[in-house]
Short mmCIF file of C-alpha atoms in Angstrom, two decimals:
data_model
loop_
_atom_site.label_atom_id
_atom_site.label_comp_id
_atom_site.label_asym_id
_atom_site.label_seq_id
_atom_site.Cartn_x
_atom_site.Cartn_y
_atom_site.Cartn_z
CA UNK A 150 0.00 0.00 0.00
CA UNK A 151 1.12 3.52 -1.26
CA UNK A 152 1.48 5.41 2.05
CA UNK A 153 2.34 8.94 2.65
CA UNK A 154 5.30 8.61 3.65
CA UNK A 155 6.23 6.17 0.46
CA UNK A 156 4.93 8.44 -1.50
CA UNK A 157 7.52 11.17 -0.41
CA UNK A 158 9.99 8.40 -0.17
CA UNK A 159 9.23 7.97 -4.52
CA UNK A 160 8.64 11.36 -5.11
CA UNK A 161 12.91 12.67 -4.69
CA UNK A 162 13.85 10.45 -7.40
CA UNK A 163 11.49 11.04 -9.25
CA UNK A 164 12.15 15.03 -8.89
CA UNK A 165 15.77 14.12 -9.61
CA UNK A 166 15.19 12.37 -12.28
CA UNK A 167 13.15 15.25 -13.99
CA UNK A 168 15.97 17.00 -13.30
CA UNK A 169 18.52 14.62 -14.87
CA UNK A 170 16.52 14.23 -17.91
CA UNK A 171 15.63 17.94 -18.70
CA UNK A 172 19.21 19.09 -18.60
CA UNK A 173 20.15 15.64 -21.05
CA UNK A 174 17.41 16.69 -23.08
CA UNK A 175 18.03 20.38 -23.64
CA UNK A 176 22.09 19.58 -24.21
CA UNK A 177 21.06 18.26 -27.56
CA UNK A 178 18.03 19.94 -28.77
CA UNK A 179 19.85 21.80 -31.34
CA UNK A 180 21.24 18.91 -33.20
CA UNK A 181 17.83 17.60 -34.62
CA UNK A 182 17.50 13.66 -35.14
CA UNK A 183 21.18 13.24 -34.85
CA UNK A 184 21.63 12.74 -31.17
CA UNK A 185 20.27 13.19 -27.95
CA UNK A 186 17.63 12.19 -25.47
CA UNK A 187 14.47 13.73 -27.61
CA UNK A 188 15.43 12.21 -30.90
CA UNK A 189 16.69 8.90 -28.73
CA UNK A 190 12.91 8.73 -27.85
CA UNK A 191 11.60 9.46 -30.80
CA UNK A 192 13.34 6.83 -33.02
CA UNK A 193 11.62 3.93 -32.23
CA UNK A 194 8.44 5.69 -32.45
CA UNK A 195 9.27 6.82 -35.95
CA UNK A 196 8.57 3.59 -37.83
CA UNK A 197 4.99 1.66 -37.42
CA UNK A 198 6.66 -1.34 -38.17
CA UNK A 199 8.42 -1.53 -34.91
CA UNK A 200 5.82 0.00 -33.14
CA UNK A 201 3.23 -2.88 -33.67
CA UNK A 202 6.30 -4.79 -32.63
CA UNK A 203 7.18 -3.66 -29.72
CA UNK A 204 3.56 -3.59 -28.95
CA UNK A 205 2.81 -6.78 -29.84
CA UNK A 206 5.50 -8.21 -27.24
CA UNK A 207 3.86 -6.74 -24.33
CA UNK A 208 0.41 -7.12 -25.49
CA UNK A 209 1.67 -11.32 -25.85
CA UNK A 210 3.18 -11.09 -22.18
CA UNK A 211 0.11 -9.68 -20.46
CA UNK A 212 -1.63 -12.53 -22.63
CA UNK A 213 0.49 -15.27 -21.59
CA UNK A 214 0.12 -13.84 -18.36
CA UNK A 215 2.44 -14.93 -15.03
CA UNK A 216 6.44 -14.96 -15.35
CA UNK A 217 5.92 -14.09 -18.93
CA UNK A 218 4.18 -10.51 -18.62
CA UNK A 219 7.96 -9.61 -17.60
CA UNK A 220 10.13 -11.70 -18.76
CA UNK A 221 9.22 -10.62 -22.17
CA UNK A 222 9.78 -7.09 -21.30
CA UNK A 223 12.85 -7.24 -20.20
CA UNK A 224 13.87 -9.97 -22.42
CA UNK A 225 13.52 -8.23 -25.59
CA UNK A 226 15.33 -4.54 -24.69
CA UNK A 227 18.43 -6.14 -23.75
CA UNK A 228 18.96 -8.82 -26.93
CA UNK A 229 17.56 -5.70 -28.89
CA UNK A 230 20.10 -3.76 -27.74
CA UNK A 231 22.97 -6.49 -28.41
CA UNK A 232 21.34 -6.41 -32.45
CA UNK A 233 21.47 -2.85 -31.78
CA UNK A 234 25.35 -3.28 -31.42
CA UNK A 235 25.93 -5.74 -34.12
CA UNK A 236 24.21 -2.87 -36.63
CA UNK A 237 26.29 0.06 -35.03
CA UNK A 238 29.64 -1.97 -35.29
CA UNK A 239 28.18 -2.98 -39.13
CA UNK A 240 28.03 -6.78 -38.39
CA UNK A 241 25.88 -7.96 -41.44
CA UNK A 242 22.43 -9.43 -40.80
CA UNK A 243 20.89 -11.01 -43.79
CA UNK A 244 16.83 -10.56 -44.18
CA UNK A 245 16.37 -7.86 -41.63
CA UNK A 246 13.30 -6.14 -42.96
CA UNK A 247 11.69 -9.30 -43.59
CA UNK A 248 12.58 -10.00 -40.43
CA UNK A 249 10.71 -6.68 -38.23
CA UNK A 250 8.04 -7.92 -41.06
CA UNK A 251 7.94 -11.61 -39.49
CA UNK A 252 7.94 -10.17 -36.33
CA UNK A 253 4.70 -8.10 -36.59
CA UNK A 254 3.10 -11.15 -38.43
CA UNK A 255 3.79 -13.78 -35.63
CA UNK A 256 3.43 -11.82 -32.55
CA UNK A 257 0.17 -10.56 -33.86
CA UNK A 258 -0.99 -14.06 -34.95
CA UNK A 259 0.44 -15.46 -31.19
CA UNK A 260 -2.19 -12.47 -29.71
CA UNK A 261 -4.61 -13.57 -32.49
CA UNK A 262 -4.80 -17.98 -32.02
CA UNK A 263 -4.40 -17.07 -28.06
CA UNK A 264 -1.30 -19.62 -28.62
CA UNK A 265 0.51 -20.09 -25.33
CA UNK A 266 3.66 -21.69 -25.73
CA UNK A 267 6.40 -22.57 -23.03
CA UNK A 268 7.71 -19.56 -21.39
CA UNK A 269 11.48 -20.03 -22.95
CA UNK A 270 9.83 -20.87 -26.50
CA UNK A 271 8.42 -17.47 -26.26
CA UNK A 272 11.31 -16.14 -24.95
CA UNK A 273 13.58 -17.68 -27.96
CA UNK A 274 11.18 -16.45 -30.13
CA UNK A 275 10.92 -12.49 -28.97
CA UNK A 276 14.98 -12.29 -28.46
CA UNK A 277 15.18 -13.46 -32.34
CA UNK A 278 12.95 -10.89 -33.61
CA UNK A 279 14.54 -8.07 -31.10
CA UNK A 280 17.95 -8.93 -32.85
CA UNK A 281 16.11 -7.62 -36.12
CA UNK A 282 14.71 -4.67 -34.50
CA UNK A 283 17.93 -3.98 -32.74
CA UNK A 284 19.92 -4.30 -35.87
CA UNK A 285 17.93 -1.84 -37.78
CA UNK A 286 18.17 0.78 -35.12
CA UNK A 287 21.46 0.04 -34.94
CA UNK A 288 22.72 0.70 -38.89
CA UNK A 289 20.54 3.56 -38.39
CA UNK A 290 22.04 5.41 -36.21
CA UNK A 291 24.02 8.18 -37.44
CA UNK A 292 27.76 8.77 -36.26
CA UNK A 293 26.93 12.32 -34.43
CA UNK A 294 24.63 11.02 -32.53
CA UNK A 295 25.11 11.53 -28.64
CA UNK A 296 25.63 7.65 -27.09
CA UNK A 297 24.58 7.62 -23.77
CA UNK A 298 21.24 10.20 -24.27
CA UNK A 299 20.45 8.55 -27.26
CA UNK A 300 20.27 5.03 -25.72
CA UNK A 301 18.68 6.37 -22.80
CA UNK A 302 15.96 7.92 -24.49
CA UNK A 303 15.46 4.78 -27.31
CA UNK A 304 15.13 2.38 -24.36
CA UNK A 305 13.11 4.27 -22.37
CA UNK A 306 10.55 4.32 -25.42
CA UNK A 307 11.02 0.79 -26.39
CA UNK A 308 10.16 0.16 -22.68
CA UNK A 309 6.72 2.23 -22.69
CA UNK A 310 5.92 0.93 -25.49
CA UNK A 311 5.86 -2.66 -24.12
CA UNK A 312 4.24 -1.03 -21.27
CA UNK A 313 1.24 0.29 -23.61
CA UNK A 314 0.83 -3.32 -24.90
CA UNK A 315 0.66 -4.79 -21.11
CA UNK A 316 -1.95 -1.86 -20.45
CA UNK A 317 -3.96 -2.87 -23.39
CA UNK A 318 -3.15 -7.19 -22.93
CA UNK A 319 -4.56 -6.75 -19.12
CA UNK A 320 -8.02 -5.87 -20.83
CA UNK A 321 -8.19 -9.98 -20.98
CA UNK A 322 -9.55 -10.30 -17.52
CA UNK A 323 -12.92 -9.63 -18.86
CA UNK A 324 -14.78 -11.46 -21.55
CA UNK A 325 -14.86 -8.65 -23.80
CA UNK A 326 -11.30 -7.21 -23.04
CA UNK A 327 -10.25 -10.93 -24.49
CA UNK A 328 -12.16 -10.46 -28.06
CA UNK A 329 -10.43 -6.55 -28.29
CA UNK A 330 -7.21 -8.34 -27.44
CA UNK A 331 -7.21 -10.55 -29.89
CA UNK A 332 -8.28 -8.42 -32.41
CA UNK A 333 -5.55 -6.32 -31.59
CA UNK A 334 -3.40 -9.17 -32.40
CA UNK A 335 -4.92 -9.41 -35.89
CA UNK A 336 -4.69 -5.75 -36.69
CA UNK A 337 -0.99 -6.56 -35.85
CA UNK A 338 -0.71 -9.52 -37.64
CA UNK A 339 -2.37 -7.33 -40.34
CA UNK A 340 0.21 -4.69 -40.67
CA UNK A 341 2.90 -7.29 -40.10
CA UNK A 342 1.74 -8.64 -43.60
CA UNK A 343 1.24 -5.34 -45.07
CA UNK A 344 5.20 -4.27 -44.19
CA UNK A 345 5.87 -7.67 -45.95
CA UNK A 346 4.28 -7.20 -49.13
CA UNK A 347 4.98 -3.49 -49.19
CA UNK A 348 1.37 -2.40 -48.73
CA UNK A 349 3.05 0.03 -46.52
CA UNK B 27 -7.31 14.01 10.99
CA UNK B 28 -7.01 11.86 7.61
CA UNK B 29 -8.90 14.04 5.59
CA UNK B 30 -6.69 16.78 6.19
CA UNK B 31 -3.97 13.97 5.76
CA UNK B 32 -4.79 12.69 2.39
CA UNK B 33 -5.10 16.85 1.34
CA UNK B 34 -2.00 18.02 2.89
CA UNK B 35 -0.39 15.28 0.62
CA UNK B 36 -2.38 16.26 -2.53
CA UNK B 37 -1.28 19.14 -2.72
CA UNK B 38 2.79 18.67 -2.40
CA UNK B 39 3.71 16.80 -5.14
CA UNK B 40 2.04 18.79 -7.43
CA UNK B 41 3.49 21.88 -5.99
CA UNK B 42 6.96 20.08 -5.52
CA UNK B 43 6.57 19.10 -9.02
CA UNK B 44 5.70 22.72 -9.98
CA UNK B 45 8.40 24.34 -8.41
CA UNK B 46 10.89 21.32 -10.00
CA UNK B 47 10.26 22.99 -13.48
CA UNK B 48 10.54 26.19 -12.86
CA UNK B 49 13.55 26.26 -10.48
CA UNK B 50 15.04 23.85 -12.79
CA UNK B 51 15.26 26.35 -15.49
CA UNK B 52 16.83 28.67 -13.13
CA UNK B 53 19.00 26.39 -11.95
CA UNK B 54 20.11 25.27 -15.71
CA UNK B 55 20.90 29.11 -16.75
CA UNK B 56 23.87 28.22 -13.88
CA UNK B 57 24.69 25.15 -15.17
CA UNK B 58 28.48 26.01 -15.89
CA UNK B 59 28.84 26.48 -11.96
CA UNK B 60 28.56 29.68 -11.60
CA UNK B 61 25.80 30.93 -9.36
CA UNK B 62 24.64 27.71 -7.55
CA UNK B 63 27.84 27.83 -5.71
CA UNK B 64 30.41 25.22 -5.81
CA UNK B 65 28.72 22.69 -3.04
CA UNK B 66 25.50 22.94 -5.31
CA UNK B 67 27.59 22.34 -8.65
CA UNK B 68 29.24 19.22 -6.98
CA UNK B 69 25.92 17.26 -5.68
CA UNK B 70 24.18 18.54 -9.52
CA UNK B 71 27.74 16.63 -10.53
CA UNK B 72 26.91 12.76 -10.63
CA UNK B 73 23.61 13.64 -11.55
CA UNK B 74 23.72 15.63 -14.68
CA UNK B 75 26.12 12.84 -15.77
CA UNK B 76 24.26 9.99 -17.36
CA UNK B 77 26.57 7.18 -16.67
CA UNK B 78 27.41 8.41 -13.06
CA UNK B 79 23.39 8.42 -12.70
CA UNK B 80 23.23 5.03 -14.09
CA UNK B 81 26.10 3.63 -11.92
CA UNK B 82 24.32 5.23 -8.88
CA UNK B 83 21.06 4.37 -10.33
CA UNK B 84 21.97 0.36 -10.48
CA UNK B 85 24.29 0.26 -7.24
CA UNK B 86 21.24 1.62 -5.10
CA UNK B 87 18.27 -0.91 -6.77
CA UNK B 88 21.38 -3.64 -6.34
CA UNK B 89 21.61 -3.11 -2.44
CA UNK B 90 17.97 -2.31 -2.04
CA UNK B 91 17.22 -5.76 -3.26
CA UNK B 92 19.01 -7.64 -0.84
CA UNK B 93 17.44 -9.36 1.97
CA UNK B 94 17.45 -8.58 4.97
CA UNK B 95 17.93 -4.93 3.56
CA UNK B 96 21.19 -3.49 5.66
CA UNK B 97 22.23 -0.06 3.93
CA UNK B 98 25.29 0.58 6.91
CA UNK B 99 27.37 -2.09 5.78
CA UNK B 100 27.74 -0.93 1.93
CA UNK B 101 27.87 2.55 3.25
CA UNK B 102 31.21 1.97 5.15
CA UNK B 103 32.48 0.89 2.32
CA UNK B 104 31.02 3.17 -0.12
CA UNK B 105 31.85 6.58 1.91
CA UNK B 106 35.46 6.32 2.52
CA UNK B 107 36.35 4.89 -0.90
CA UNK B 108 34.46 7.59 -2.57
CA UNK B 109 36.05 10.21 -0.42
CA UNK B 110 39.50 8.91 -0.98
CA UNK B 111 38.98 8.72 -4.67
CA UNK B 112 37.80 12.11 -4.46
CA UNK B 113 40.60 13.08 -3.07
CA UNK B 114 43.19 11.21 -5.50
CA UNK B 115 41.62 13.64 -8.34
CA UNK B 116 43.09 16.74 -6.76
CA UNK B 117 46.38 15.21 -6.83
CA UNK B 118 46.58 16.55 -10.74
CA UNK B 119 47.78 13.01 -11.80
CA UNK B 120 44.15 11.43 -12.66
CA UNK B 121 41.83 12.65 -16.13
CA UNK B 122 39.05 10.69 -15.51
CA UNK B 123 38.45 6.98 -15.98
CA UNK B 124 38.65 5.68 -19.70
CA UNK B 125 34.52 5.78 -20.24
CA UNK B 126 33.59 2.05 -21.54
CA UNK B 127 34.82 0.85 -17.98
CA UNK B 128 32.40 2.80 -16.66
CA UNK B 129 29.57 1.86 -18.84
CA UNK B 130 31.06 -2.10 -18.50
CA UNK B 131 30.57 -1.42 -14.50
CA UNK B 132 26.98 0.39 -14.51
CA UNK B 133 26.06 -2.53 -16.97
CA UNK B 134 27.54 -5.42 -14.62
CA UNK B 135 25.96 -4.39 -11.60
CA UNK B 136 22.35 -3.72 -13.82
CA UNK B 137 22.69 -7.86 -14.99
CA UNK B 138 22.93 -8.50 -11.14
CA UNK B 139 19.75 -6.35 -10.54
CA UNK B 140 17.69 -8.01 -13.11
CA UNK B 141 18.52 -11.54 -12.26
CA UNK B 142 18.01 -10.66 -8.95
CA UNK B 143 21.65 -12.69 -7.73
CA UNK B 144 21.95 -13.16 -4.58
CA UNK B 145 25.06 -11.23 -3.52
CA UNK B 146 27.47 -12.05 -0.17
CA UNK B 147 28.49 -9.21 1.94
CA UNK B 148 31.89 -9.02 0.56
CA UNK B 149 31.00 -9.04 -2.97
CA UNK B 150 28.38 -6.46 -1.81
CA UNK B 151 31.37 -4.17 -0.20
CA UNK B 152 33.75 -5.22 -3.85
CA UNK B 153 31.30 -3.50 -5.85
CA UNK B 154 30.62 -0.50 -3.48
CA UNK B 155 34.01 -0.39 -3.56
CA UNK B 156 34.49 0.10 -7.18
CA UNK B 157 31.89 2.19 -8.05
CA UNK B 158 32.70 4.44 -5.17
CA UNK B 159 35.98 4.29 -6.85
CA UNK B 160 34.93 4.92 -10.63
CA UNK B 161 32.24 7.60 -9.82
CA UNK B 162 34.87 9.40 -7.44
CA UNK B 163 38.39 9.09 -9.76
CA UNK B 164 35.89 10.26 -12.57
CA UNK B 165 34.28 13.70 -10.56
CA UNK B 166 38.14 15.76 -10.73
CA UNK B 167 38.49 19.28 -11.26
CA UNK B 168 40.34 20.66 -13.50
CA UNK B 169 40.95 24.21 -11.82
CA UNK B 170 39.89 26.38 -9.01
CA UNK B 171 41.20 27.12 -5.77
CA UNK B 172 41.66 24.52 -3.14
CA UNK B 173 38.72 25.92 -1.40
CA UNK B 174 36.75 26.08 -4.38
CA UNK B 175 37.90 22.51 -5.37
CA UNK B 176 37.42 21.18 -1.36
CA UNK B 177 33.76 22.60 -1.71
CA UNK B 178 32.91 20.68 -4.99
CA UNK B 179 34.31 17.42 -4.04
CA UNK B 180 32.57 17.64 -0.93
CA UNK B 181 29.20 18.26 -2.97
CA UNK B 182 29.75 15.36 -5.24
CA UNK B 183 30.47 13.12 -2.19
CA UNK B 184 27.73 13.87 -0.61
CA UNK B 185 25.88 13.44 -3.82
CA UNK B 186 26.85 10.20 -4.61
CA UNK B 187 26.13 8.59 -1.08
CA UNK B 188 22.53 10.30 -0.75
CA UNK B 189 21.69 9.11 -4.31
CA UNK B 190 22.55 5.70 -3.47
CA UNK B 191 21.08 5.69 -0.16
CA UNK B 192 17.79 7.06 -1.59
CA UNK B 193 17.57 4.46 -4.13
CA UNK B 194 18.46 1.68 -2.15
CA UNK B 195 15.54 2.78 0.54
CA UNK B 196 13.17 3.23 -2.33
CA UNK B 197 13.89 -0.65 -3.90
CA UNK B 198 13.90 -2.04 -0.56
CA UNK B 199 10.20 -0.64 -0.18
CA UNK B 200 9.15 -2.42 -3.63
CA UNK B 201 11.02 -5.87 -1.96
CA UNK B 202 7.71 -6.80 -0.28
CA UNK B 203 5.70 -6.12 -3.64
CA UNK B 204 5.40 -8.14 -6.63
CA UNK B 205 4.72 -5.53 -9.06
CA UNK B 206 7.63 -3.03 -7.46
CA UNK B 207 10.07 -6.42 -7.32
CA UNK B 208 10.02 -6.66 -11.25
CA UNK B 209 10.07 -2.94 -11.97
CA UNK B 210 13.41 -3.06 -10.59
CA UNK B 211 14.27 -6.28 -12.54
CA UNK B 212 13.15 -4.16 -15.81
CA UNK B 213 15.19 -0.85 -14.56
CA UNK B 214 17.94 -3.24 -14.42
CA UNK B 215 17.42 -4.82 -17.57
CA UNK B 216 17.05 -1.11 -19.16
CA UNK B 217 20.19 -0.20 -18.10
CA UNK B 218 21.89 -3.45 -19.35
CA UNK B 219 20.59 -2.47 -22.96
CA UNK B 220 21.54 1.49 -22.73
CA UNK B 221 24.92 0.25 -21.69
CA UNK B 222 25.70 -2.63 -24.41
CA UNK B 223 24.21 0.32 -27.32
CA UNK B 224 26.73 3.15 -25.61
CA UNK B 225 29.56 0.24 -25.74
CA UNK B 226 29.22 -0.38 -29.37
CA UNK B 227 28.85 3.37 -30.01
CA UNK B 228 32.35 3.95 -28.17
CA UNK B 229 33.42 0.68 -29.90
CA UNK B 230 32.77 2.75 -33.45
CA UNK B 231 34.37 5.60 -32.51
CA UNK B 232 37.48 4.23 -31.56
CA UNK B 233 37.71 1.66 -34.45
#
C-alpha cells in the first residue's frame, strides 16, 4: 500500500530524475534527429513497423500472463540492444526487414490464435525478432549522434511501449477485453503482412 | 485528521513538481557552476552525468534488493572509498576513468539487478568499492582554488552517497511487492541495454 510517507519516499527520485533528464534533453536539442535524449525517444516511435512490434510483445506477455508478462519485457530490450550493437559496429544481418516484417506477423498471430507456448519458446522467439529490431536501429544510427542520451531515451521508449501493450493485454480479464485483445493481435498480424508485401 | 492527511499530501507533489520545473530552469541558466555555488555544482555533478546516474542508479536498486535490507554495511564501504577517490583527483595526476569501464561497470551491476543474484556481503562491499571508486576518480576538477575545489568534491560526495542511499531505501520498499520487485528487474534490464548500445557506439568511434 502507497502510504504517505512512500509516496515522499518515490517522489525525490522522481524530482531528480526530472531533473537529470531535462538538462540531457536540452544539451542536444539543437542537433535535430542526430543525437540526444528527444530524438533517442523518438526513433523507435518513428517507424509503425516496430511499433506494432514492440507492442505486440507486451500485449503477448500480459496474454500469456504470469512470469511471462515480464520476462518478455525485459527480455527483448536487452537482446535488442545487443542487435542494436551488431548494426552500429556494421556486423551484417541477412533478411532484416523481412525479419521486423515476421515479427509483426507472428506476434500478432500469437495475440490472435491465443497460442501459449512454453515460457522459454516465447522467450527464444521475442529475443530473435529483437535482434532484427535492434539491428535496424542500430545501422541507423548516425555517427553524431550523442551515445549515452540517445540510448537512454530509445530504451526508455522501447520500454513504454511494451508497457502500452501490457496496459492494453490486461483488458483480458474480462470477456470482452479478451475479443479486443485478440483483435488487436490481428490488426498486428495485419500490418505485419502489409510491411511484408509493401502495402506500406 | 485523515482528511486533512490525504489533502496536505495532494497538494505537495504537485506543488513540488511545480516548483521542480521552474527552479530547474533557473537552476540550468547556472549550469556552468557559476551561481549555484560550488557545493550545489558538486551534488548537480553525478547527476547531470548519465553514466554516473546510471552507476548510482543500479548500485542503489542492487543493495535495495538484498534481503534482509542493511544499507550501513555498503555505506562503510562506499563513503570512505568515494572520499578517498575524491581526493586522489586533486592530486593533478588522474583525467578521468577511460569511459567504456564505466559503462562495463553500470552494466555489470544492472545484470545483477535483473537476475536478482543473490550477492554475499563481501561481494556487496567489492562492488561498493568500485563504483565508489569509478564515480569518485571520474568527478576531478580541472581548476579552481583549493577551497573552491574542497567545496565541490565535498558536494559530489555527498551526492553520490545520498543518491545511493535514496535508491536503495526506495527498492527495498518495492522488496515486499510483486509488481515493485520486477520494476526493478526491468530498470535493471534497461540499463543493461543502454549500456551494451553506448559500448558499441564507443566501440565505433574508436575503431
Amino acid at each position: 500500500m502507497i502510504t504517505p510517507k512512500n509516496r515522499n519516499t518515490w517522489l525525490a527520485p522522481c524530482i531528480l530524475l526530472l531533473f537529470a533528464l531535462q538538462s540531457t534533453a536540452d544539451a542536444h536539442s539543437g542537433t535535430g534527429s542526430a543525437g540526444g535524449f528527444v530524438s533517442g525517444f523518438m526513433h523507435p516511435l518513428t517507424g509503425l513497423d516496430h511499433i506494432v512490434a514492440m507492442v505486440g510483445v507486451g500485449l503477448w506477455g500480459a496474454f500469456l500472463g504470469g512470469r511471462a508478462m515480464w520476462m518478455l519485457p525485459v527480455v527483448f530490450p536487452v537482446v535488442m540492444a545487443f542487435g542494436g550493437a551488431m548494426g552500429v559496429l556494421e556486423m551484417p544481418l541477412p533478411g532484416v526487414e523481412i525479419g521486423i516484417a515476421l515479427s509483426g506477423i507472428v506476434l500478432g498471430a500469437m495475440v490472435a490464435f491465443a497460442a501459449k507456448p512454453p515460457l522459454w519458446v516465447a522467450g527464444i522467439i521475442v529475443g530473435i525478432f529483437a535482434i532484427f529490431h535492434g539491428h535496424a536501429h542500430g545501422t541507423e544510427l548516425p555517427e553524431s549522434a550523442n551515445a549515452m542520451t540517445f540510448a537512454i531515451g530509445f530504451v526508455l521508449s522501447t520500454g513504454l511501449l511494451h508497457l502500452s501493450g501490457i496496459a492494453f493485454g490486461l483488458l483480458v480479464k474480462w470477456p470482452w477485453g479478451r475479443i479486443a485483445v485478440r483483435a488487436g493481435g490481428v490488426l498486428i498480424s495485419l500490418i505485419g503482412f502489409g510491411f511484408l508485401f509493401k502495402f506500406l | 485528521m485523515n482528511r486533512v492527511l490525504r489533502q496536505r499530501y495532494r497538494v505537495r507533489p504537485s506543488l513540488i513538481f511545480f516548483l521542480t520545473f521552474i527552479l530547474q530552469s533557473v537552476a540550468h541558466a547556472h549550469l556552468t557552476v557559476e551561481g549555484i555555488g560550488e557545493v550545489g555544482s558538486g551534488v548537480l555533478h553525478p547527476l547531470m552525468t548519465p553514466v554516473h546516474v546510471l552507476i548510482l542508479l543500479a548500485l542503489g536498486l542492487m543493495l535495495g534488493q538484498r534481503v534482509p535490507f542493511d544499507l550501513k554495511t555498503p555505506l562503510q564501504i562506499l563513503a570512505p572509498a568515494s572520499a578517498i577517490a575524491l581526493l586522489a583527483t586533486t592530486t593533478g595526476k588522474i583525467n578521468g576513468v577511460y569511459p567504456p569501464i564505466l559503462i562495463g561497470l553500470a552494466m555489470g551491476i544492472a545484470i545483477l539487478v535483473a537476475l536478482e543474484v543473490k550477492i554475499c556481503s563481501m561481494v556487496c562491499r567489492l562492488i561498493c568499492a568500485i563504483a565508489a571508486i569509478g564515480i569518485g576518480l571520474d568527478s576531478g576538477l580541472e581548476m579552481g582554488t583549493a577551497l573552491m575545489v574542497g567545496k565541490t568534491l565535498a558536494g559530489t560526495w555527498i551526492s553520490i552517497n545520498i543518491a545511493t542511499s535514496y535508491t536503495a531505501i526506495c527498492a527495498s520498499h518495492g522488496a515486499e511487492k510483486p509488481w515493485a520487485k520486477i520494476g526493478t528487474r526491468v530498470i535493471g534490464s534497461w540499463i543493461i541495454a543502454i549500456s551494451l548500445l553506448v559500448l558499441a557506439f564507443s566501440l565505433r568511434k574508436t575503431s
